[in-house]
């Protein structure tokens, strides 16, 4: 297994990226590699001797990189040899098995959609994030920002994507799929969620359990929560904001530590041809490590091919 | 000042309602009253001797009440003499100065809109809630559930309502108004927030400071956050859910205690003729007390007449 990393991506790159990659490599098998895309000289400066059993580090030199201020769609034509876009081309060519990056999120999404392309039949890809549940389990929520105006047909397909994720990545046999809404009853919500409920309620494509309200996200029994990218991004960022306040107040708590993005590392993009994982801009080495390992887990789940098969049934 | 209370409203009514009313009365002036709407015999059973300086308790007997399961718009015609609707009619007739209730939320909203009526020129009323800020200040957010599909013209008016609230209730001279969105830049968001941003950005009706993301709700410098009722309800309920988890984890923290709805008691309905405050169904006596005191504060601010004047300028 060869996992690509945008080693120039993230606020603390390339140092944090290289350190995180090396930590991940230690936990991988001896036939695995982490492939760093970035400026070779800069990367080598941070590499430590590989005095461990585990995966290897490799470097693919890229002479340029996409900055946080670069416009994503301009960057793909102006900086084709940047670490992000070269990484995605390597993934498309099968030279790596997954690609992860904590840099310019828009450029990561542009790379996923324009280089890997959407799986045929997918209306819109989605980004997922995790929901740390109080019972110890972990749910997912999608979309968390790729499609702020996802319509009922897109939401219906997100339910299929999320269900496949829960089955193949989490190993849940019959995942419970809920629609994020502002009331429990079918007639509650905005026009979009009301219509989405009607399309989902008799679905045989997934196990729909009805609406979920935001106060139940971490306590309810939903394995997968479906919403448009506007609502999902608000859910994600509010949780992040409150987690930061919990830390700010000096509170140390094992449950809330599961809200720390460092511990899950990144958000997969579902619905494209290939495994792509987007990380938080502020990623530490720990976050980078976990993002790489999660990308490996996604690759082993073979989720993109499972999605391709299911969507085209 | 005479503040009406639906004494049959809330999960622990009438006991919690009467106890809360009596606690509120102790903090009111000797010319003030709390007017309880409900079954007189039931209410008297919970009333304690008024052995204190302060406001009086009065009872307006109502032979019926709206249950939590009653359909709000049916209830207004089927149960006209219920505590909620009789209370609103007393408010409309000027026999009380404000009306608060923790019962069936839908019925409270129906009463506010169909008995008090919207202020002429108001497209849609809104419900507000508070944002406890880490710097010790308090922001507000609206709408938190009345209009899940609020369009840009409605959002623009919410900004006016929220600005007036911050000026006249909080005493902030030039409140900062922000639009809840999923990115800082103007072009970010869904179609609705993009359009709303364009209408707001050059406004001279309020002090627009741009977009705010959900991770900044409790740390950013916005006094008033504007959103549709769908997004606002999610923000409110997610905060409530995480507050419950903080309690569940046995964490005691003065800042997070400000998320406890008991401490602010209720959410005012802005844009109707009169002062109406909606409480949480699970309201304790403390929550009822604070809801009544907040209704009194709203009345003294004269906010509804300030709104009437501004909207019709």
XYZ file of C-alpha atoms in Angstrom:
626
model
C 0.000 0.000 0.000
C 1.351 3.401 -0.993
C -0.242 6.441 0.613
C 0.505 9.847 -0.877
C 0.787 12.962 1.258
C 0.862 16.622 0.277
C 3.944 17.332 2.358
C 3.736 21.061 1.592
C 0.161 21.282 2.932
C -0.893 22.587 6.327
C 0.043 25.545 8.468
C 3.113 23.791 9.899
C 4.322 22.162 6.673
C 6.633 20.752 5.660
C 7.981 20.011 9.177
C 4.723 18.705 10.695
C 3.925 16.793 7.502
C 7.256 14.991 7.424
C 7.138 14.217 11.134
C 3.576 12.936 10.883
C 4.461 10.842 7.836
C 7.352 9.271 9.672
C 5.149 8.500 12.698
C 2.584 6.910 10.371
C 5.254 4.893 8.570
C 6.282 3.311 11.877
C 2.774 1.903 12.221
C 2.539 0.612 8.648
C 3.743 -2.717 7.288
C 7.167 -3.227 5.739
C 5.656 -3.383 2.236
C 3.843 -0.059 2.734
C 5.086 3.417 1.868
C 4.185 6.977 2.590
C 4.930 8.985 -0.555
C 5.709 12.620 0.202
C 4.930 15.152 -2.529
C 6.950 18.307 -2.028
C 10.254 20.104 -2.356
C 12.838 17.370 -1.923
C 15.487 19.528 -0.255
C 13.044 20.960 2.244
C 11.615 17.548 3.044
C 14.995 15.876 3.492
C 15.919 18.532 6.053
C 13.226 17.222 8.370
C 13.594 13.498 7.746
C 15.038 11.389 10.540
C 17.002 8.159 9.999
C 14.571 5.291 9.387
C 15.705 3.240 12.380
C 12.440 1.335 12.752
C 10.539 -1.613 11.331
C 7.608 -0.442 9.263
C 6.757 1.412 6.105
C 9.159 3.444 4.009
C 9.155 7.138 3.206
C 9.534 8.106 -0.439
C 9.708 11.527 -2.006
C 8.222 12.741 -5.284
C 9.830 16.115 -5.896
C 7.380 18.878 -6.784
C 8.836 22.281 -7.562
C 5.806 24.317 -6.525
C 2.929 24.251 -4.088
C -0.538 25.738 -3.681
C -0.599 28.378 -0.964
C -3.506 28.872 1.437
C -4.410 32.078 -0.419
C -4.270 30.607 -3.931
C -7.548 30.333 -5.804
C -8.196 26.595 -6.203
C -9.494 26.514 -9.775
C -6.822 28.942 -10.961
C -4.142 26.947 -9.185
C -4.963 23.731 -11.050
C -4.002 25.372 -14.357
C -1.301 27.733 -13.070
C 0.456 25.275 -10.766
C 0.017 21.864 -12.370
C 3.210 20.579 -10.779
C 2.304 21.610 -7.282
C 2.350 18.920 -4.611
C -1.468 18.677 -4.463
C -2.170 18.300 -8.167
C 0.820 16.096 -8.880
C -0.299 13.888 -5.980
C -3.776 13.519 -7.447
C -2.321 12.689 -10.887
C -0.172 9.984 -9.312
C -3.281 8.619 -7.597
C -5.218 8.622 -10.846
C -2.338 6.830 -12.595
C -2.327 4.153 -9.887
C 1.162 5.014 -8.683
C -0.222 5.598 -5.205
C -3.312 4.055 -3.566
C -4.632 7.049 -1.635
C -3.810 10.735 -1.280
C -4.120 12.931 1.793
C -3.390 16.588 2.415
C -3.916 19.315 5.009
C -3.255 22.263 2.720
C -5.621 24.463 0.710
C -8.937 22.614 1.136
C -10.436 24.083 -2.017
C -7.460 22.874 -4.067
C -7.754 19.391 -2.534
C -11.427 19.309 -3.561
C -10.660 20.659 -7.040
C -7.984 18.013 -7.435
C -10.343 15.257 -6.299
C -13.178 16.345 -8.577
C -11.228 17.439 -11.690
C -8.369 14.952 -11.659
C -9.922 11.849 -10.118
C -13.399 12.741 -11.432
C -16.688 11.757 -9.914
C -17.760 8.151 -10.001
C -20.244 7.837 -12.890
C -23.766 8.165 -11.507
C -22.697 10.294 -8.551
C -24.486 13.649 -8.701
C -22.180 15.355 -6.204
C -19.314 14.119 -4.032
C -19.415 14.800 -0.283
C -16.988 15.331 2.571
C -17.599 13.371 5.741
C -16.660 14.035 9.309
C -17.017 12.002 12.469
C -19.470 12.292 15.348
C -17.949 11.043 18.619
C -20.874 9.375 20.406
C -21.239 9.280 24.159
C -21.744 5.483 24.078
C -18.207 5.060 22.747
C -19.220 4.483 19.144
C -18.479 6.849 16.272
C -20.992 8.164 13.785
C -20.386 10.070 10.579
C -22.033 13.146 9.131
C -22.092 14.221 5.495
C -21.858 16.556 3.694
C -19.813 18.922 5.837
C -19.090 21.595 3.265
C -18.680 20.489 -0.322
C -22.272 21.194 -1.417
C -23.999 23.910 0.587
C -27.142 23.616 -1.570
C -27.546 19.839 -1.771
C -31.053 19.048 -3.010
C -33.175 16.016 -2.047
C -31.798 13.780 -4.814
C -28.253 14.586 -3.690
C -29.159 14.027 -0.030
C -30.673 10.675 -0.967
C -27.420 9.678 -2.619
C -25.435 10.911 0.397
C -27.461 8.430 2.425
C -26.255 5.648 0.124
C -22.640 6.875 0.362
C -22.827 7.173 4.134
C -24.415 3.779 4.499
C -21.648 2.164 2.430
C -19.043 3.991 4.519
C -20.555 2.710 7.761
C -20.751 -0.849 6.385
C -17.275 -1.059 4.844
C -15.161 1.251 7.018
C -16.875 0.831 10.412
C -18.132 -2.724 9.810
C -21.703 -1.936 10.844
C -24.044 -4.469 9.263
C -27.187 -2.369 8.865
C -26.286 1.234 9.641
C -28.985 3.578 10.858
C -29.321 6.596 8.578
C -30.930 9.785 9.929
C -31.727 13.122 8.327
C -30.536 16.206 10.213
C -33.610 18.275 10.877
C -35.206 20.689 13.336
C -37.951 18.401 14.573
C -38.631 14.696 14.867
C -41.797 14.531 12.776
C -41.914 14.097 9.007
C -43.512 17.481 8.352
C -40.822 19.406 10.267
C -37.939 21.223 8.651
C -37.303 23.459 5.708
C -38.651 22.777 2.229
C -35.526 20.828 1.337
C -35.493 18.461 4.327
C -39.260 17.926 4.080
C -38.808 16.796 0.480
C -35.730 14.735 1.336
C -37.651 12.949 4.103
C -40.339 11.949 1.604
C -37.775 10.467 -0.787
C -35.979 8.601 2.000
C -38.781 7.261 4.143
C -39.580 4.167 2.089
C -36.092 3.623 0.730
C -34.812 0.082 0.344
C -31.332 1.418 -0.535
C -30.517 2.112 3.124
C -31.984 1.819 6.610
C -33.646 5.203 7.160
C -34.581 5.868 10.784
C -36.101 9.349 10.403
C -35.098 12.825 11.469
C -32.437 13.610 14.047
C -32.177 16.947 15.858
C -28.827 18.547 16.603
C -29.114 17.958 20.360
C -29.113 14.201 19.661
C -26.090 14.102 17.340
C -23.790 12.709 20.013
C -26.357 10.705 21.990
C -28.836 9.409 19.399
C -28.564 6.041 17.732
C -27.845 7.244 14.189
C -24.703 5.825 12.596
C -24.875 8.238 9.659
C -26.352 11.743 9.670
C -27.314 13.262 6.322
C -27.437 16.997 5.634
C -26.441 19.587 3.073
C -22.946 21.028 3.255
C -24.177 24.252 4.828
C -25.816 22.629 7.853
C -23.060 20.020 8.131
C -20.318 22.609 8.110
C -22.101 24.527 10.867
C -22.434 21.353 12.957
C -18.750 20.558 12.466
C -17.478 24.049 13.202
C -19.725 24.627 16.209
C -18.457 21.383 17.741
C -14.889 22.483 16.993
C -15.547 25.893 18.545
C -16.997 24.413 21.729
C -14.174 21.857 21.928
C -11.708 24.769 21.763
C -13.604 26.499 24.592
C -13.468 23.318 26.673
C -9.678 23.310 26.230
C -9.565 27.066 26.865
C -11.320 26.472 30.200
C -8.633 23.982 31.173
C -11.057 21.055 31.144
C -9.483 17.677 30.492
C -11.963 14.963 29.593
C -11.502 11.711 27.684
C -14.869 11.907 25.926
C -14.401 15.447 24.666
C -10.846 14.644 23.564
C -12.528 12.588 20.844
C -13.655 15.919 19.341
C -10.002 16.802 18.743
C -9.455 16.576 15.011
C -5.882 15.471 15.676
C -7.267 12.111 16.740
C -9.073 11.348 13.523
C -6.851 13.319 11.227
C -8.971 14.004 8.196
C -12.211 13.900 6.285
C -12.598 11.558 3.305
C -14.121 12.804 0.049
C -16.741 10.278 -1.022
C -17.973 9.818 -4.573
C -14.751 10.323 -6.520
C -12.589 7.708 -8.233
C -9.974 7.052 -5.591
C -9.293 7.593 -1.911
C -8.768 11.241 -1.006
C -8.631 12.601 2.528
C -8.631 16.282 3.481
C -7.003 17.407 6.716
C -7.341 20.431 8.971
C -5.106 23.366 8.061
C -3.673 23.471 11.561
C -2.662 19.813 11.470
C 0.030 18.765 13.937
C 2.280 15.760 13.279
C -0.239 13.630 15.234
C -3.082 14.825 13.005
C -1.009 14.135 9.874
C -0.159 10.661 11.147
C -3.806 9.830 11.800
C -4.871 11.287 8.462
C -2.399 9.005 6.665
C -3.505 5.973 8.654
C -7.154 6.809 7.975
C -6.393 7.095 4.253
C -4.859 3.615 4.480
C -7.936 2.297 6.264
C -10.132 3.840 3.554
C -7.994 2.180 0.874
C -8.229 -1.226 2.525
C -12.016 -0.849 2.814
C -12.101 -0.566 -0.953
C -14.905 1.928 -0.471
C -14.645 3.722 -3.785
C -15.117 0.538 -5.752
C -17.999 -0.485 -3.453
C -19.604 2.880 -4.210
C -19.032 2.431 -7.944
C -20.703 -0.976 -7.911
C -23.674 0.087 -5.806
C -24.419 3.320 -7.663
C -24.439 1.560 -11.015
C -26.554 -1.416 -9.969
C -45.872 46.313 35.102
C -48.014 43.204 34.733
C -46.377 40.110 33.279
C -48.591 37.248 32.194
C -47.534 33.620 32.507
C -49.039 30.480 31.035
C -49.084 28.672 34.379
C -50.263 25.433 32.744
C -47.292 25.401 30.352
C -44.150 23.312 30.694
C -43.404 19.728 31.632
C -43.551 20.466 35.376
C -46.561 22.792 35.324
C -48.395 24.029 37.162
C -46.097 23.455 40.164
C -42.863 24.735 38.566
C -44.735 27.621 36.952
C -46.278 28.817 40.229
C -43.004 28.433 42.118
C -41.095 30.273 39.429
C -43.696 33.033 39.323
C -43.463 33.497 43.062
C -39.656 33.648 42.892
C -39.917 36.251 40.128
C -42.479 38.279 42.076
C -40.014 38.593 44.970
C -37.596 40.362 42.645
C -40.203 42.694 41.136
C -41.370 46.058 42.457
C -44.406 46.460 44.691
C -46.452 47.909 41.824
C -45.667 44.918 39.593
C -47.684 41.721 39.193
C -47.220 38.293 37.734
C -50.556 37.250 36.269
C -50.989 33.486 36.191
C -53.260 32.054 33.495
C -54.501 28.607 34.474
C -56.844 26.494 36.524
C -57.389 28.518 39.671
C -57.813 25.564 42.044
C -54.689 23.852 40.783
C -52.655 27.054 40.966
C -53.819 27.963 44.490
C -52.679 24.536 45.693
C -49.076 25.486 44.953
C -49.130 29.127 46.053
C -47.218 30.036 49.181
C -48.153 32.929 51.518
C -46.831 36.186 50.054
C -44.619 37.014 53.028
C -42.249 39.243 51.074
C -41.896 42.739 49.678
C -42.237 42.711 45.936
C -44.719 42.068 43.171
C -48.107 40.397 43.562
C -49.406 37.169 42.089
C -52.777 37.301 40.391
C -54.776 34.549 38.759
C -56.891 34.636 35.623
C -58.843 31.400 35.651
C -58.754 29.449 32.389
C -60.757 26.241 32.246
C -58.638 24.506 29.625
C -55.077 24.302 28.394
C -53.142 23.334 25.279
C -51.336 20.028 25.749
C -47.881 19.306 24.335
C -49.498 16.987 21.772
C -52.202 19.421 20.630
C -51.942 20.768 17.099
C -51.257 24.499 17.486
C -53.492 25.891 14.733
C -56.342 23.541 15.668
C -55.968 24.443 19.334
C -56.489 28.160 18.694
C -60.027 27.465 17.438
C -60.833 24.428 19.596
C -59.440 25.744 22.879
C -59.916 29.504 22.744
C -60.099 29.724 26.524
C -56.911 27.835 27.152
C -54.257 29.539 29.256
C -52.042 30.333 26.237
C -54.647 31.932 24.000
C -56.456 33.741 26.801
C -53.093 35.105 27.894
C -52.363 36.460 24.427
C -55.825 38.050 24.219
C -55.217 39.776 27.565
C -51.895 41.025 26.202
C -53.538 42.311 23.037
C -56.214 44.075 25.123
C -53.529 45.769 27.230
C -54.559 44.031 30.451
C -51.033 42.668 30.785
C -47.758 44.108 29.456
C -45.985 40.919 28.399
C -46.776 37.219 28.151
C -44.460 34.259 28.712
C -44.976 30.521 28.549
C -43.024 27.255 28.528
C -45.801 25.077 27.114
C -46.568 23.998 23.559
C -44.105 26.129 21.538
C -46.156 25.943 18.368
C -49.220 27.235 20.207
C -47.190 30.096 21.716
C -46.066 31.070 18.215
C -49.574 30.740 16.793
C -50.878 32.913 19.617
C -48.198 35.526 19.015
C -48.733 35.669 15.263
C -52.536 35.262 15.064
C -53.615 37.132 18.188
C -50.968 39.826 18.553
C -50.328 39.923 14.784
C -47.146 40.917 13.079
C -46.020 44.497 13.223
C -47.015 46.078 9.880
C -44.035 45.930 7.544
C -42.539 42.855 9.197
C -42.280 40.061 6.640
C -41.742 37.322 9.229
C -41.289 37.361 13.003
C -38.268 35.592 14.504
C -37.316 33.833 17.717
C -34.034 34.807 19.300
C -31.710 32.952 21.593
C -28.578 33.967 23.409
C -24.914 33.245 22.668
C -22.832 33.176 25.860
C -19.504 34.689 24.815
C -16.196 33.686 26.330
C -15.334 37.347 26.996
C -18.275 37.577 29.417
C -20.594 39.374 27.033
C -23.759 37.898 25.567
C -24.690 37.830 21.909
C -27.970 36.901 20.307
C -28.815 34.739 17.330
C -31.959 34.832 15.233
C -33.962 33.153 13.854
C -33.715 29.931 15.855
C -36.673 28.080 14.428
C -39.666 30.122 13.367
C -38.743 30.385 9.674
C -36.635 27.512 8.379
C -36.652 28.986 4.856
C -35.978 32.665 5.572
C -34.982 34.364 2.325
C -32.515 37.268 1.936
C -35.163 39.982 2.418
C -36.271 38.293 5.644
C -32.676 37.859 6.809
C -32.055 41.531 6.115
C -34.997 42.436 8.323
C -33.797 40.040 11.022
C -30.608 42.096 11.055
C -32.682 45.201 11.791
C -34.634 43.372 14.521
C -31.484 41.976 16.094
C -29.742 45.323 15.954
C -32.663 47.004 17.735
C -32.649 44.225 20.347
C -28.952 44.698 21.035
C -29.356 48.483 21.262
C -32.462 48.577 23.466
C -32.196 45.412 25.572
C -28.412 45.056 25.897
C -27.623 48.772 25.632
C -24.990 48.311 22.950
C -24.586 51.541 21.023
C -23.595 50.219 17.602
C -24.074 46.461 17.645
C -22.005 44.340 15.280
C -24.216 42.258 13.013
C -22.794 39.134 11.370
C -24.245 36.621 8.943
C -23.859 32.952 9.913
C -22.004 31.332 7.059
C -19.532 28.600 6.185
C -16.655 30.826 5.192
C -15.419 34.313 5.899
C -15.393 35.631 2.339
C -18.366 37.212 0.562
C -18.623 34.505 -2.090
C -18.832 31.672 0.460
C -22.013 29.958 1.540
C -25.176 28.640 -0.003
C -27.190 30.559 -2.588
C -29.295 32.136 0.149
C -26.439 33.451 2.316
C -24.521 34.660 -0.746
C -27.546 36.724 -1.748
C -28.142 37.885 1.819
C -24.531 39.052 2.089
C -24.955 41.192 -1.020
C -28.066 42.876 0.402
C -26.409 43.482 3.778
C -22.900 44.555 2.883
C -23.635 48.207 2.173
C -26.539 48.550 4.583
C -26.957 51.756 6.518
C -29.766 50.203 8.573
C -27.304 48.302 10.763
C -23.593 47.783 11.301
C -22.825 44.726 9.173
C -19.452 43.139 9.933
C -19.547 40.255 7.451
C -19.793 36.505 7.749
C -19.223 34.553 10.942
C -18.447 30.838 11.017
C -19.915 28.546 13.658
C -16.562 28.008 15.394
C -16.511 31.752 16.195
C -20.033 32.045 17.611
C -18.830 32.158 21.219
C -15.476 33.853 20.633
C -16.040 36.265 17.748
C -16.977 39.877 18.178
C -20.511 39.702 16.715
C -23.272 41.007 18.965
C -26.002 39.665 16.702
C -25.810 36.607 14.435
C -28.304 36.350 11.584
C -29.453 33.068 10.043
C -32.546 31.240 8.864
C -34.529 29.236 11.392
C -33.099 25.955 10.167
C -29.443 26.838 10.734
C -30.272 28.753 13.933
C -32.181 25.857 15.418
C -29.274 23.529 14.677
C -26.835 25.946 16.344
C -29.095 26.209 19.397
C -29.753 22.490 19.758
C -26.170 21.431 19.150
C -25.046 23.794 21.913
C -27.772 22.400 24.169
C -26.722 18.841 23.343
C -23.053 19.513 24.097
C -23.988 21.371 27.305
C -25.930 18.273 28.382
C -22.876 16.125 27.648
C -20.695 18.464 29.706
C -23.095 17.960 32.632
C -23.256 14.227 31.894
C -19.458 14.086 32.211
C -19.683 15.681 35.646
C -17.913 18.835 34.516
C -18.733 21.945 36.520
C -17.675 25.186 34.872
C -18.951 28.719 35.316
C -18.635 29.635 31.646
C -20.510 26.610 30.357
C -23.199 27.094 33.007
C -24.192 30.129 30.940
C -25.393 27.652 28.288
C -28.001 26.398 30.765
C -31.351 27.671 29.508
C -32.515 27.926 33.108
C -30.294 30.966 33.480
C -31.849 32.959 30.665
C -35.270 31.431 30.830
C -36.761 32.084 27.441
C -36.576 33.282 23.865
C -38.405 36.445 22.817
C -40.496 36.513 19.648
C -39.520 39.630 17.714
C -41.708 41.348 15.143
C -45.145 40.933 16.727
C -47.258 43.575 18.466
C -46.373 42.987 22.079
C -43.809 41.240 24.233
C -43.976 37.443 24.029
C -41.374 35.071 25.424
C -41.231 31.331 24.793
C -39.640 29.023 27.362
C -38.127 25.570 27.258
C -40.582 22.708 27.805
C -38.480 21.331 30.633
C -38.453 24.632 32.507
C -37.681 24.437 36.212
C -38.905 27.107 38.665
C -35.574 28.915 38.121
C -36.094 28.913 34.362
C -39.666 30.178 34.787
C -38.463 32.923 37.128
C -35.826 34.073 34.667
C -38.264 33.895 31.767
C -40.668 36.197 33.623
C -37.891 38.623 34.555
C -36.642 38.613 30.962
C -40.183 39.365 29.743
C -40.226 42.306 32.149
C -36.857 43.491 30.843
C -38.186 43.219 27.289
C -41.261 45.250 28.255
C -39.179 47.987 29.867
C -36.977 48.155 26.759
C -40.097 49.038 24.790
C -38.619 47.001 21.992
C -41.813 46.270 20.073
C -42.639 49.946 19.705
C -38.999 50.678 18.742
C -39.339 48.018 16.039
C -42.654 49.481 14.864
C -41.140 52.928 14.507
C -37.983 51.772 12.741
C -39.667 49.420 10.274
C -42.120 52.096 9.195
C -39.606 54.914 8.860
